[in-house]
mmCIF file of C-alpha atoms in Angstrom:
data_model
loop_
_atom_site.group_PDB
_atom_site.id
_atom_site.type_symbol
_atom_site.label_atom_id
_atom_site.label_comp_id
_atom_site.label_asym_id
_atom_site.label_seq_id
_atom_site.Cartn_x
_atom_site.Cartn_y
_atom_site.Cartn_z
ATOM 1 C CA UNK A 1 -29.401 150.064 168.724
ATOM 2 C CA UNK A 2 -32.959 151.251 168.337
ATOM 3 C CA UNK A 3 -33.752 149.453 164.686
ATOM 4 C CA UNK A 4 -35.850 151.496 162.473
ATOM 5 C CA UNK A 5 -34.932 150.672 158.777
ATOM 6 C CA UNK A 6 -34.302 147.027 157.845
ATOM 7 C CA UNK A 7 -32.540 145.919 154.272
ATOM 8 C CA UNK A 8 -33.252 142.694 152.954
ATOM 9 C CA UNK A 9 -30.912 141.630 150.526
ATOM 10 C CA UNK A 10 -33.006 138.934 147.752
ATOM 11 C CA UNK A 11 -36.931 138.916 147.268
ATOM 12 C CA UNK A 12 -36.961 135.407 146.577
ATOM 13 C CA UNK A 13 -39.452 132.879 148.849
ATOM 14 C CA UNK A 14 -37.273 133.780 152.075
ATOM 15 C CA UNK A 15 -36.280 137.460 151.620
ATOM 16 C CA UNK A 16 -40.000 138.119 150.727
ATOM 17 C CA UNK A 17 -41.492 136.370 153.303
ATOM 18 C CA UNK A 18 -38.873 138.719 155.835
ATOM 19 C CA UNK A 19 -39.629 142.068 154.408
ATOM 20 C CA UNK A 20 -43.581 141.686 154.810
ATOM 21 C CA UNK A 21 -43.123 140.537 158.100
ATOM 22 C CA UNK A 22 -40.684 143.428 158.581
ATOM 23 C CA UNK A 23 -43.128 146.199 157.274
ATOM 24 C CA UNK A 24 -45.716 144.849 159.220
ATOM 25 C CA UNK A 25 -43.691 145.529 162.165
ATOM 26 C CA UNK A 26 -43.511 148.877 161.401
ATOM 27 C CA UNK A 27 -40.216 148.961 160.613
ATOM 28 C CA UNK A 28 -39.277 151.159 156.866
ATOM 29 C CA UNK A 29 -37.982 147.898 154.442
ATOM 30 C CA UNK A 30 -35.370 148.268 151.171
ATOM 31 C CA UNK A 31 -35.311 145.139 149.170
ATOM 32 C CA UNK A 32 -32.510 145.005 146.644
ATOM 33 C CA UNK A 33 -32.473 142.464 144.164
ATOM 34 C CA UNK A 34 -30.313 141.492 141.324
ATOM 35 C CA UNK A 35 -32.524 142.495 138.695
ATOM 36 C CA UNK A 36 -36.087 143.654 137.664
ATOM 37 C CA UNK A 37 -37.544 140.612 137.005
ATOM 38 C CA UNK A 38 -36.315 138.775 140.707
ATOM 39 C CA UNK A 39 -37.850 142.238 142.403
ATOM 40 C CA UNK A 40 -41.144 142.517 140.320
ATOM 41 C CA UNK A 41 -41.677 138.458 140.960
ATOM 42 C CA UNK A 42 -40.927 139.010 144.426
ATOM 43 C CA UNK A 43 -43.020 142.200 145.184
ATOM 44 C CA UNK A 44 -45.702 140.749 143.700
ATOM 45 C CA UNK A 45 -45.158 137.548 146.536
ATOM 46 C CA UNK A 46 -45.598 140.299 149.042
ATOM 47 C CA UNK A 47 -48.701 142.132 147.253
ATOM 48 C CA UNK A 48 -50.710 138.216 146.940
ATOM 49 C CA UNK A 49 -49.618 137.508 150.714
ATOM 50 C CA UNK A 50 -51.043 141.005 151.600
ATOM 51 C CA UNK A 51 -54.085 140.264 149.994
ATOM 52 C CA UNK A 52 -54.837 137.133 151.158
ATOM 53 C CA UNK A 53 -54.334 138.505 154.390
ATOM 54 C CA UNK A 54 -57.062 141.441 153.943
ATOM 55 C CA UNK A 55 -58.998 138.601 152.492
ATOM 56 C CA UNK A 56 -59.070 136.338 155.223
ATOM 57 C CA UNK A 57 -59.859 139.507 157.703
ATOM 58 C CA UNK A 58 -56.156 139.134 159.174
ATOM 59 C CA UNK A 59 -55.125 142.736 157.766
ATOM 60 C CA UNK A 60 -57.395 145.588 156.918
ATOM 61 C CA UNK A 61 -57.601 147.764 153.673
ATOM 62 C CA UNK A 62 -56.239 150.531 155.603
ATOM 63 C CA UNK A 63 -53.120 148.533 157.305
ATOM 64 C CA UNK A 64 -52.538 146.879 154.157
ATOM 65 C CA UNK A 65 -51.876 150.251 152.450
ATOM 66 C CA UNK A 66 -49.641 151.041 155.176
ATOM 67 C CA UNK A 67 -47.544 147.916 154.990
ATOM 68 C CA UNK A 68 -47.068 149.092 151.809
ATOM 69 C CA UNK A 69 -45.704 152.710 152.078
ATOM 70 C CA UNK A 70 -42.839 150.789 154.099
ATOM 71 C CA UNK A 71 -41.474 148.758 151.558
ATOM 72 C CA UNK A 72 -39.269 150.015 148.644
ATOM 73 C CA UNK A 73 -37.475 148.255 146.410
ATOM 74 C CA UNK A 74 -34.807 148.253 143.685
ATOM 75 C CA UNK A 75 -31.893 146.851 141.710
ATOM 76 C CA UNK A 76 -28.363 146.168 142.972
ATOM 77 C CA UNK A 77 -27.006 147.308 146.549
ATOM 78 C CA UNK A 78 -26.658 151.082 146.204
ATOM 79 C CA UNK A 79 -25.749 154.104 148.249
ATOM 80 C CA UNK A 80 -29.251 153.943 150.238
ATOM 81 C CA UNK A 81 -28.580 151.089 152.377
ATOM 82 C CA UNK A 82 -26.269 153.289 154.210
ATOM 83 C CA UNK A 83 -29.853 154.569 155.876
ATOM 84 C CA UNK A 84 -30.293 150.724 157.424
ATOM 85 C CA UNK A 85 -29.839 149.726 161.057
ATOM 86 C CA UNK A 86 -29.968 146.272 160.049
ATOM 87 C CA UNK A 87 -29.351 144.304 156.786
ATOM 88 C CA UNK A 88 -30.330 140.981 156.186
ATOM 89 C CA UNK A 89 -28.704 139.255 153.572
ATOM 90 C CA UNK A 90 -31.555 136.492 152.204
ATOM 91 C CA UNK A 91 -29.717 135.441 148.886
ATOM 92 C CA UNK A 92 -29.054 131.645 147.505
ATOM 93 C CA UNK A 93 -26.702 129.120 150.366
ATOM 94 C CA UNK A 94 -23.751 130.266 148.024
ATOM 95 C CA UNK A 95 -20.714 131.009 150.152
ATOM 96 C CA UNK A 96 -19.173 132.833 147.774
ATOM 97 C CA UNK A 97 -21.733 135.423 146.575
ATOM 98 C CA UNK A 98 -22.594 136.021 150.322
ATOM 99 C CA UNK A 99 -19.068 136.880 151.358
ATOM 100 C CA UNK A 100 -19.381 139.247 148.061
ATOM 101 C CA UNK A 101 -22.549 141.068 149.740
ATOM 102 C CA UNK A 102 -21.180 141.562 153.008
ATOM 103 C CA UNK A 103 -17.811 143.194 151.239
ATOM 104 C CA UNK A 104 -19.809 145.262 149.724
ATOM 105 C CA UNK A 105 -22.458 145.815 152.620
ATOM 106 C CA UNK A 106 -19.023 146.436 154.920
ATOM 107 C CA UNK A 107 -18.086 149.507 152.419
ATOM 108 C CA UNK A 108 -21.948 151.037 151.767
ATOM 109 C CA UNK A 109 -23.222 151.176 155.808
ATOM 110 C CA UNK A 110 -21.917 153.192 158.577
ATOM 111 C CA UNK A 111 -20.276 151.734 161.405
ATOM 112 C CA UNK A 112 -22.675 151.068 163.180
ATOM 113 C CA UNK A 113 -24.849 149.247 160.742
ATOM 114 C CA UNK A 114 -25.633 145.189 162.058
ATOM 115 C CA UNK A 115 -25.308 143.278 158.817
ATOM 116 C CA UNK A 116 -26.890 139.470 159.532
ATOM 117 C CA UNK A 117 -27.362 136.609 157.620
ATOM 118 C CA UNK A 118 -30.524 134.360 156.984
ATOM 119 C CA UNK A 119 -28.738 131.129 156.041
ATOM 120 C CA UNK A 120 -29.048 127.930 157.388
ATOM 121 C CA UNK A 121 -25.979 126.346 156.805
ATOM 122 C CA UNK A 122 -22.760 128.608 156.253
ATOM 123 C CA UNK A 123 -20.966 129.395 158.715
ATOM 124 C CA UNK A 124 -21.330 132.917 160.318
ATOM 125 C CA UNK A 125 -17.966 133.829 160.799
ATOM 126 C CA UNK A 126 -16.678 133.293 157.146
ATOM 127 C CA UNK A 127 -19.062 135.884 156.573
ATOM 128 C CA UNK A 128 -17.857 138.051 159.086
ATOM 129 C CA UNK A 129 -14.974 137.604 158.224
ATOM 130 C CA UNK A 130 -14.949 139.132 155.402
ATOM 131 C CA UNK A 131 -15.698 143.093 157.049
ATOM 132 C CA UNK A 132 -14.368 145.274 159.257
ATOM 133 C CA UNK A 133 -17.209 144.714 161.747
ATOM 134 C CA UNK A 134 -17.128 141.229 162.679
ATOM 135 C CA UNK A 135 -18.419 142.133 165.874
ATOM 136 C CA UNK A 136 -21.708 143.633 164.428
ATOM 137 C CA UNK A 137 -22.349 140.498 162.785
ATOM 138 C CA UNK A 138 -24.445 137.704 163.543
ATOM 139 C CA UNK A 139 -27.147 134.650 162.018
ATOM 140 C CA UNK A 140 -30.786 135.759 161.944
ATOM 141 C CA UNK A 141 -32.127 132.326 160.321
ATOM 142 C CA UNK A 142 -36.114 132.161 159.773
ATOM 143 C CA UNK A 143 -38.211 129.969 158.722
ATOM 144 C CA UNK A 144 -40.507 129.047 155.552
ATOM 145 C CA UNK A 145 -42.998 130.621 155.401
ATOM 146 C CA UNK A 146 -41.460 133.269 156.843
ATOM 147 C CA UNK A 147 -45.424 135.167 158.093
ATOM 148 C CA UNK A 148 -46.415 132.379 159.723
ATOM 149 C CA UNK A 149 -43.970 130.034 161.262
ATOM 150 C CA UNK A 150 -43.051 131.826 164.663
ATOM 151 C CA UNK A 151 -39.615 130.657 165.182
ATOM 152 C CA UNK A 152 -36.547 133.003 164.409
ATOM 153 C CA UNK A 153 -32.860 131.345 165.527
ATOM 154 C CA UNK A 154 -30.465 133.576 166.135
ATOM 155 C CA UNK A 155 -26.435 132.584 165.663
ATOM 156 C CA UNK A 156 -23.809 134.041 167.832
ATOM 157 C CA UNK A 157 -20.171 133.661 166.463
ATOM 158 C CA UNK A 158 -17.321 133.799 168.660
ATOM 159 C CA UNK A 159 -17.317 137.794 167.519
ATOM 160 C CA UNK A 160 -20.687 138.482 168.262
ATOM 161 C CA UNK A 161 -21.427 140.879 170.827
ATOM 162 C CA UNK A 162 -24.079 141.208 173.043
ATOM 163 C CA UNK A 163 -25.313 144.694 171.829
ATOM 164 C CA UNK A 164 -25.279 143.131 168.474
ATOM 165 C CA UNK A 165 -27.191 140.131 170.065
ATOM 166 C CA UNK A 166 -29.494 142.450 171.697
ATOM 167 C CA UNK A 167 -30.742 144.400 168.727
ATOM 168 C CA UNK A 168 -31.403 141.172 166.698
ATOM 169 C CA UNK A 169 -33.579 140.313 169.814
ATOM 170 C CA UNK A 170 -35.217 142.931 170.027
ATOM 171 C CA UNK A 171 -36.247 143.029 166.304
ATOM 172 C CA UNK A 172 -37.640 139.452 166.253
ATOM 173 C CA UNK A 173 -39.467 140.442 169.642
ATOM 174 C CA UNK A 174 -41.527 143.373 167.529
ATOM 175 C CA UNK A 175 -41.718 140.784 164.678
ATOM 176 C CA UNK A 176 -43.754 138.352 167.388
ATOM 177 C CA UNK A 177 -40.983 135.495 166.754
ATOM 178 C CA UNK A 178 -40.141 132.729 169.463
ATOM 179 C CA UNK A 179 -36.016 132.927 169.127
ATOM 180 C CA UNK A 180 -33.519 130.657 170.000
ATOM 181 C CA UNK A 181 -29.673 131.251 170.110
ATOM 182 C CA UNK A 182 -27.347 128.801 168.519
ATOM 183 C CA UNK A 183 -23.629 128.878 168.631
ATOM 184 C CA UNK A 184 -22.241 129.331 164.709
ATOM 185 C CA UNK A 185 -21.538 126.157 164.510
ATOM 186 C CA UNK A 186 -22.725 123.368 161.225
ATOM 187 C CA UNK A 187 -26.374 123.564 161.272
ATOM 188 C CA UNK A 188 -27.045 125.330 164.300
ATOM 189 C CA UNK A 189 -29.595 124.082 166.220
ATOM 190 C CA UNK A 190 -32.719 123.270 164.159
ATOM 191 C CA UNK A 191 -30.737 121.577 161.023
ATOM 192 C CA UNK A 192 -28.373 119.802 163.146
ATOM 193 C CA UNK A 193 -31.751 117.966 163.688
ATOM 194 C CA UNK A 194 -33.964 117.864 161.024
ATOM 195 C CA UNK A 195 -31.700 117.253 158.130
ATOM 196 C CA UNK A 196 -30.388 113.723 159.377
ATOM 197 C CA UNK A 197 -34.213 113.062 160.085
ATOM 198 C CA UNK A 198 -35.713 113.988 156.214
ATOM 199 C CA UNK A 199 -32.467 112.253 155.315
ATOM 200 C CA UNK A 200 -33.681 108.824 157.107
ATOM 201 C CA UNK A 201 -37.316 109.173 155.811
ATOM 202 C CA UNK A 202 -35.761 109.170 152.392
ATOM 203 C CA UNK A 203 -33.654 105.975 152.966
ATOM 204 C CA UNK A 204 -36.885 104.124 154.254
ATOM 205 C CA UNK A 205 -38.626 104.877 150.990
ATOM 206 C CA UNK A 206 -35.917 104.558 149.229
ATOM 207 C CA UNK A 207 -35.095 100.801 150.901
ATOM 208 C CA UNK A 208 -38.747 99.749 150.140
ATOM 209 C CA UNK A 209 -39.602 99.953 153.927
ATOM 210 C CA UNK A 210 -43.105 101.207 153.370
ATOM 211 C CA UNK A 211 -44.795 103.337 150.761
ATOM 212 C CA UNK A 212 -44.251 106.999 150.766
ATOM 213 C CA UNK A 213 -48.188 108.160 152.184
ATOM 214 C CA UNK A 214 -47.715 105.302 155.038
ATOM 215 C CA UNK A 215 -43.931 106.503 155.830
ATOM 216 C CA UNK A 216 -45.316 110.376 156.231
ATOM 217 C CA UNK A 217 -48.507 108.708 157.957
ATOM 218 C CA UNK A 218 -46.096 106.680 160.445
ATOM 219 C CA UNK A 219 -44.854 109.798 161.572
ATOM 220 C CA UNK A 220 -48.255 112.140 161.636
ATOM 221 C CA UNK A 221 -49.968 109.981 163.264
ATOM 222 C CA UNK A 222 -47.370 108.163 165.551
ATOM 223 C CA UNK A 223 -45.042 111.071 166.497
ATOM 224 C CA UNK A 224 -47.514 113.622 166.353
ATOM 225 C CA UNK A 225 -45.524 115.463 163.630
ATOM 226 C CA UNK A 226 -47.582 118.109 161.269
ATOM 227 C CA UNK A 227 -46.373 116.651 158.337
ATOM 228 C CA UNK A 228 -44.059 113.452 157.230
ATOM 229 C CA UNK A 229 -40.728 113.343 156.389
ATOM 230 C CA UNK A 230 -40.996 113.230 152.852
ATOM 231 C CA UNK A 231 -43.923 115.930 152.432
ATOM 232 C CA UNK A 232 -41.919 118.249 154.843
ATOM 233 C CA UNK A 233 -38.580 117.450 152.378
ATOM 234 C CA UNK A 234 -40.652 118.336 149.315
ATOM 235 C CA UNK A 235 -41.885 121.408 151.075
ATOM 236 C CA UNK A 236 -38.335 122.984 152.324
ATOM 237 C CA UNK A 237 -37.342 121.491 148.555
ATOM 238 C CA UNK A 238 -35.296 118.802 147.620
ATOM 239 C CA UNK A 239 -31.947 121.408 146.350
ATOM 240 C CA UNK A 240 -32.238 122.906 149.981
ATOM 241 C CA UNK A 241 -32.109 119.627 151.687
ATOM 242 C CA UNK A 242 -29.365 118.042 149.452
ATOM 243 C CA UNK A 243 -27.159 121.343 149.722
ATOM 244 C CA UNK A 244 -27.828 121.403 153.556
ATOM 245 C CA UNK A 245 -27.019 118.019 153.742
ATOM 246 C CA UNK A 246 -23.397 118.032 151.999
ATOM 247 C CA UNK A 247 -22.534 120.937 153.841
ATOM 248 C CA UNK A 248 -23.156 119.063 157.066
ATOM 249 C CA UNK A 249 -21.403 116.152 155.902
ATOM 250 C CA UNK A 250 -18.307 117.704 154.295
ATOM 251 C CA UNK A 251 -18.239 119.806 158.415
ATOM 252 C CA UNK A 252 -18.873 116.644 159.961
ATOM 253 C CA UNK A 253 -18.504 113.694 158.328
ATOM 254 C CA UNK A 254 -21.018 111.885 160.435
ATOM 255 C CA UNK A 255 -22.552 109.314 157.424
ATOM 256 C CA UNK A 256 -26.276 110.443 159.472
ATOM 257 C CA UNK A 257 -25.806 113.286 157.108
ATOM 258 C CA UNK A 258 -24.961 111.542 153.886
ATOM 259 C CA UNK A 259 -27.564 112.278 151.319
ATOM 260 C CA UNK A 260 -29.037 109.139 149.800
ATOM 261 C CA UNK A 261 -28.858 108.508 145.961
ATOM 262 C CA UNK A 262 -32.754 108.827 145.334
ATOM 263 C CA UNK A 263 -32.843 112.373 146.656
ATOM 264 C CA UNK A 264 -29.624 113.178 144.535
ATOM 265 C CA UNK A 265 -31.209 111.831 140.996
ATOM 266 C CA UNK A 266 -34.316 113.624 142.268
ATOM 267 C CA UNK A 267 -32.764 116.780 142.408
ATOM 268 C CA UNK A 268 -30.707 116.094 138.590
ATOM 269 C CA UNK A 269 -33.981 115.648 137.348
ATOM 270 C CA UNK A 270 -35.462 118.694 138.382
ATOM 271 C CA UNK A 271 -37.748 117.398 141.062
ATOM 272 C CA UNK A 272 -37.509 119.886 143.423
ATOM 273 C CA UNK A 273 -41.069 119.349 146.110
ATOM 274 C CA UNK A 274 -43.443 121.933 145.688
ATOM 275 C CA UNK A 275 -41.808 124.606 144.042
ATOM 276 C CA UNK A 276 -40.964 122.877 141.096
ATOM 277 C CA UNK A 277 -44.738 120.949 141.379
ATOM 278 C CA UNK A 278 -42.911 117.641 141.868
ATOM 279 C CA UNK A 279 -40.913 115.960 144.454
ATOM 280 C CA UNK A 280 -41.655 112.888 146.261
ATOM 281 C CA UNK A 281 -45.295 114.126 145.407
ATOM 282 C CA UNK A 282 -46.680 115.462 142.814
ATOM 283 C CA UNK A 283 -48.475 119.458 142.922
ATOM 284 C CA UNK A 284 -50.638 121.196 140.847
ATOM 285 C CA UNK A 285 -52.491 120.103 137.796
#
């Protein structure tokens, strides 16, 4: 399928960060959200990132303004999705409310709409599932911050077909990703890994090993990593590594994906990394 008109489904950090990098592409964007205030806070994500851009001579006035004629937005999923190629449902890692969207994605798009999802630990097919296109359905999980980091991993399920497959790659192509395939299986490829890693980091702080700026250090300077363990945690967000985690673990059961008690009470207590302005760090003033 040539893809011309995308739908992203939540304007939150990740759904945001998709549509800009849609519109850039050239491709028209409708972001639905769940109500005015979600879609006003996360238009006005876009409009800053936009701006920096311009600022920073990365985008010009002109493109800028044309990025912006591509995007539309609203509240609820309504009639004009049925005018999408491809949907991509960016909403919270709730199994349940997902399954919702794609019923009701199944019922709004024509047949021969490709309705993906960007999360990075359900599985695929229990989304599928749930329409009469399971075929047409398939992972398209990117990364945070969504603009710049190049990678886009694409999960197959055992439905997926290669058209489907195809037109996913070829839309993360024009985006200028790197993709990967994963089979839908816990964690795909990328989470599989990193999750048992930020997991570890934790348990070495939280054993006392070493202090928290010599643990990220130790790995910066000794693995060659961009950032440590802990920074990187508080920058995906404590929540998002905890939920990842016990969705790994209740798949698995492999204790490498046990979350630790420190990042559990860190997360009760509202210290979420950067997003919240404190994590293992603190942010902000």
């Amino acid at each position: 399928m040539d893809v011309k008109t995308i739908g992203i489904i939540g304007c939150g950090l990740m759904g945001s960060g998709i549509a800009e990098v849609a519109a850039k592409s050239g491709f028209q964007v409708l972001i639905r959200e769940q109500n005015e205030q979600l879609l006003k806070k996360g238009l006005g994500r876009i409009e800053s990132s936009l701006g920096r851009a311009v600022a920073k001579g990365k985008l010009s006035a002109e493109d800028k303004a044309a990025v912006q004629t591509r995007l539309s937005g609203a509240v609820g999923l309504d009639d004009a999705l049925a005018t999408c190629d491809l949907v991509v449902e960016a909403v919270t890692e709730d199994a349940g409310l997902k399954q919702g969207i794609f019923r009701a994605l199944d019922a709004i798009c024509p047949a021969n709409t490709i309705l993906a999802s960007n999360t990075s630990s359900i599985s695929v097919i229990d989304l599928a599932a749930v329409t009469r296109r399971p075929n047409q359905v398939l992972g398209m999980h990117f990364f945070n911050p969504v603009p710049v980091m190049p990678l886009l991993e694409l999960v197959r399920t055992v439905q997926t077909d290669d058209a489907t497959l195809d037109s996913a790659r070829a839309v993360g192509e024009r985006m200028g990703k790197k993709m990967i395939v994963a089979k839908d299986a816990p964690g795909f490829v990328v989470n599989r890994l990193l999750i048992p890693y930020l997991l570890d980091g934790i348990r070495v702080y939280e054993q006392g090993l070493a202090s928290r700026e010599d643990i990220d250090n130790g790995m910066m300077l000794g693995a060659n990593h961009p950032m440590g363990p802990l920074t990187l945690t508080d920058f995906v967000g404590l929540d998002t590594t905890l939920f990842v985690a016990d969705v790994l673990f209740a798949e698995l059961g492999e204790t490498r994906f046990k979350a630790p008690t420190l990042l559990r009470r860190l997360v009760s207590a509202g210290h979420l990394g950067r997003k919240s302005g404190r994590g293992f760090y603190q942010y902000g003033s």
